[in-house]
């Protein structure tokens, strides 16, 4: 773990789904969920449709990715209910063969009732 070089993978999310307060992101390497985070506004306001939210995955001694194949990277998102913290919708996995130092834009679309979809811009 001590040998991990500090590198970053940046994922930008653009929302096409209105009235969301929280979006939980999960990142998979080698088919395993390895890292998660949450997109949110200050004071838990609704997320803005069309706005880009940035999430950085930092390779360091805490989240050492050196042993994972970056070509197996996948992302999944979950919509979280603000009052109960329950998941009420999620996407399928989106595969992105990532490289350190690069940025990728993922568009979150669809409908919480019928299913979310992720696509790479």
XYZ file of C-alpha atoms in Angstrom:
121
model
C 0.000 0.000 0.000
C 2.828 2.417 0.717
C 3.882 2.378 -2.946
C 0.656 3.913 -4.299
C 1.334 6.963 -6.416
C -1.074 9.850 -6.042
C -3.148 9.834 -9.228
C -6.721 10.917 -9.888
C -9.611 9.759 -12.046
C -12.289 12.441 -12.398
C -15.907 11.559 -13.076
C -18.250 14.411 -13.910
C -21.978 13.791 -13.639
C -24.594 15.761 -15.549
C -28.129 15.232 -14.320
C -31.140 14.944 -16.581
C -33.422 13.744 -13.770
C -35.246 16.492 -11.775
C -36.070 16.698 -8.069
C -33.120 14.759 -6.713
C -31.560 15.518 -3.372
C -28.864 12.839 -3.158
C -27.173 10.628 -5.717
C -24.950 7.894 -4.368
C -22.162 6.751 -6.675
C -20.434 3.392 -6.520
C -17.224 2.551 -8.331
C -16.285 -0.994 -9.233
C -12.934 -2.487 -10.217
C -12.540 -6.124 -11.208
C -16.296 -6.622 -10.682
C -16.135 -5.578 -7.008
C -17.591 -2.450 -5.386
C -14.496 -0.636 -4.118
C -15.359 3.048 -3.542
C -18.527 5.056 -3.005
C -19.445 8.685 -2.601
C -22.470 10.961 -2.630
C -23.384 13.923 -4.804
C -25.311 16.626 -2.954
C -25.815 20.361 -2.677
C -25.107 22.500 0.368
C -27.892 22.450 2.946
C -29.341 19.380 1.199
C -31.045 21.444 -1.497
C -32.199 19.729 -4.691
C -29.538 18.935 -7.265
C -29.742 21.102 -10.391
C -30.745 19.513 -13.706
C -28.053 20.220 -16.296
C -25.408 21.101 -13.712
C -22.166 19.152 -13.694
C -21.129 17.575 -10.396
C -17.535 16.417 -10.098
C -16.269 13.418 -8.169
C -12.576 12.576 -7.955
C -11.279 9.103 -7.260
C -7.866 9.579 -5.746
C -5.310 6.794 -5.835
C -3.374 7.033 -2.577
C -2.533 4.858 0.393
C -6.164 4.965 1.589
C -7.777 4.042 -1.750
C -4.927 2.222 -3.435
C -5.989 1.219 -6.951
C -2.579 0.005 -8.100
C -3.640 -3.637 -7.861
C -6.788 -3.169 -9.985
C -7.176 -3.289 -13.741
C -8.388 0.206 -14.736
C -9.996 -1.229 -17.865
C -12.531 -3.004 -15.602
C -13.826 0.255 -14.061
C -17.605 0.523 -13.770
C -19.941 3.080 -12.221
C -23.422 2.649 -10.769
C -25.703 5.298 -9.247
C -28.456 5.085 -6.669
C -31.108 7.659 -5.853
C -31.552 8.136 -2.127
C -34.777 9.289 -0.459
C -33.970 12.372 1.626
C -36.368 11.530 4.447
C -35.713 7.807 4.944
C -32.257 7.381 3.353
C -33.684 4.422 1.410
C -32.645 3.673 -2.149
C -35.592 4.106 -4.493
C -33.931 3.759 -7.897
C -30.621 2.665 -9.345
C -28.889 2.306 -12.674
C -27.252 -0.573 -14.431
C -23.455 -0.625 -14.379
C -21.690 1.559 -16.946
C -18.239 0.371 -18.026
C -15.590 3.021 -18.672
C -11.984 2.023 -19.445
C -10.409 4.838 -17.414
C -6.898 6.251 -17.243
C -5.276 8.264 -14.488
C -5.308 12.013 -15.002
C -8.304 11.949 -17.329
C -11.850 13.212 -16.875
C -15.025 11.441 -17.977
C -18.569 12.816 -18.150
C -21.461 10.533 -17.269
C -25.026 11.638 -17.999
C -27.653 10.401 -15.546
C -30.966 10.090 -17.358
C -34.167 8.120 -17.323
C -36.868 8.136 -14.713
C -36.838 6.892 -11.125
C -40.143 5.094 -11.761
C -39.112 3.208 -14.902
C -35.349 3.018 -14.441
C -32.271 5.180 -14.601
C -29.725 5.040 -17.355
C -26.123 6.132 -17.514
C -24.311 7.083 -20.670
C -20.858 8.366 -21.386
C -20.688 11.754 -23.074
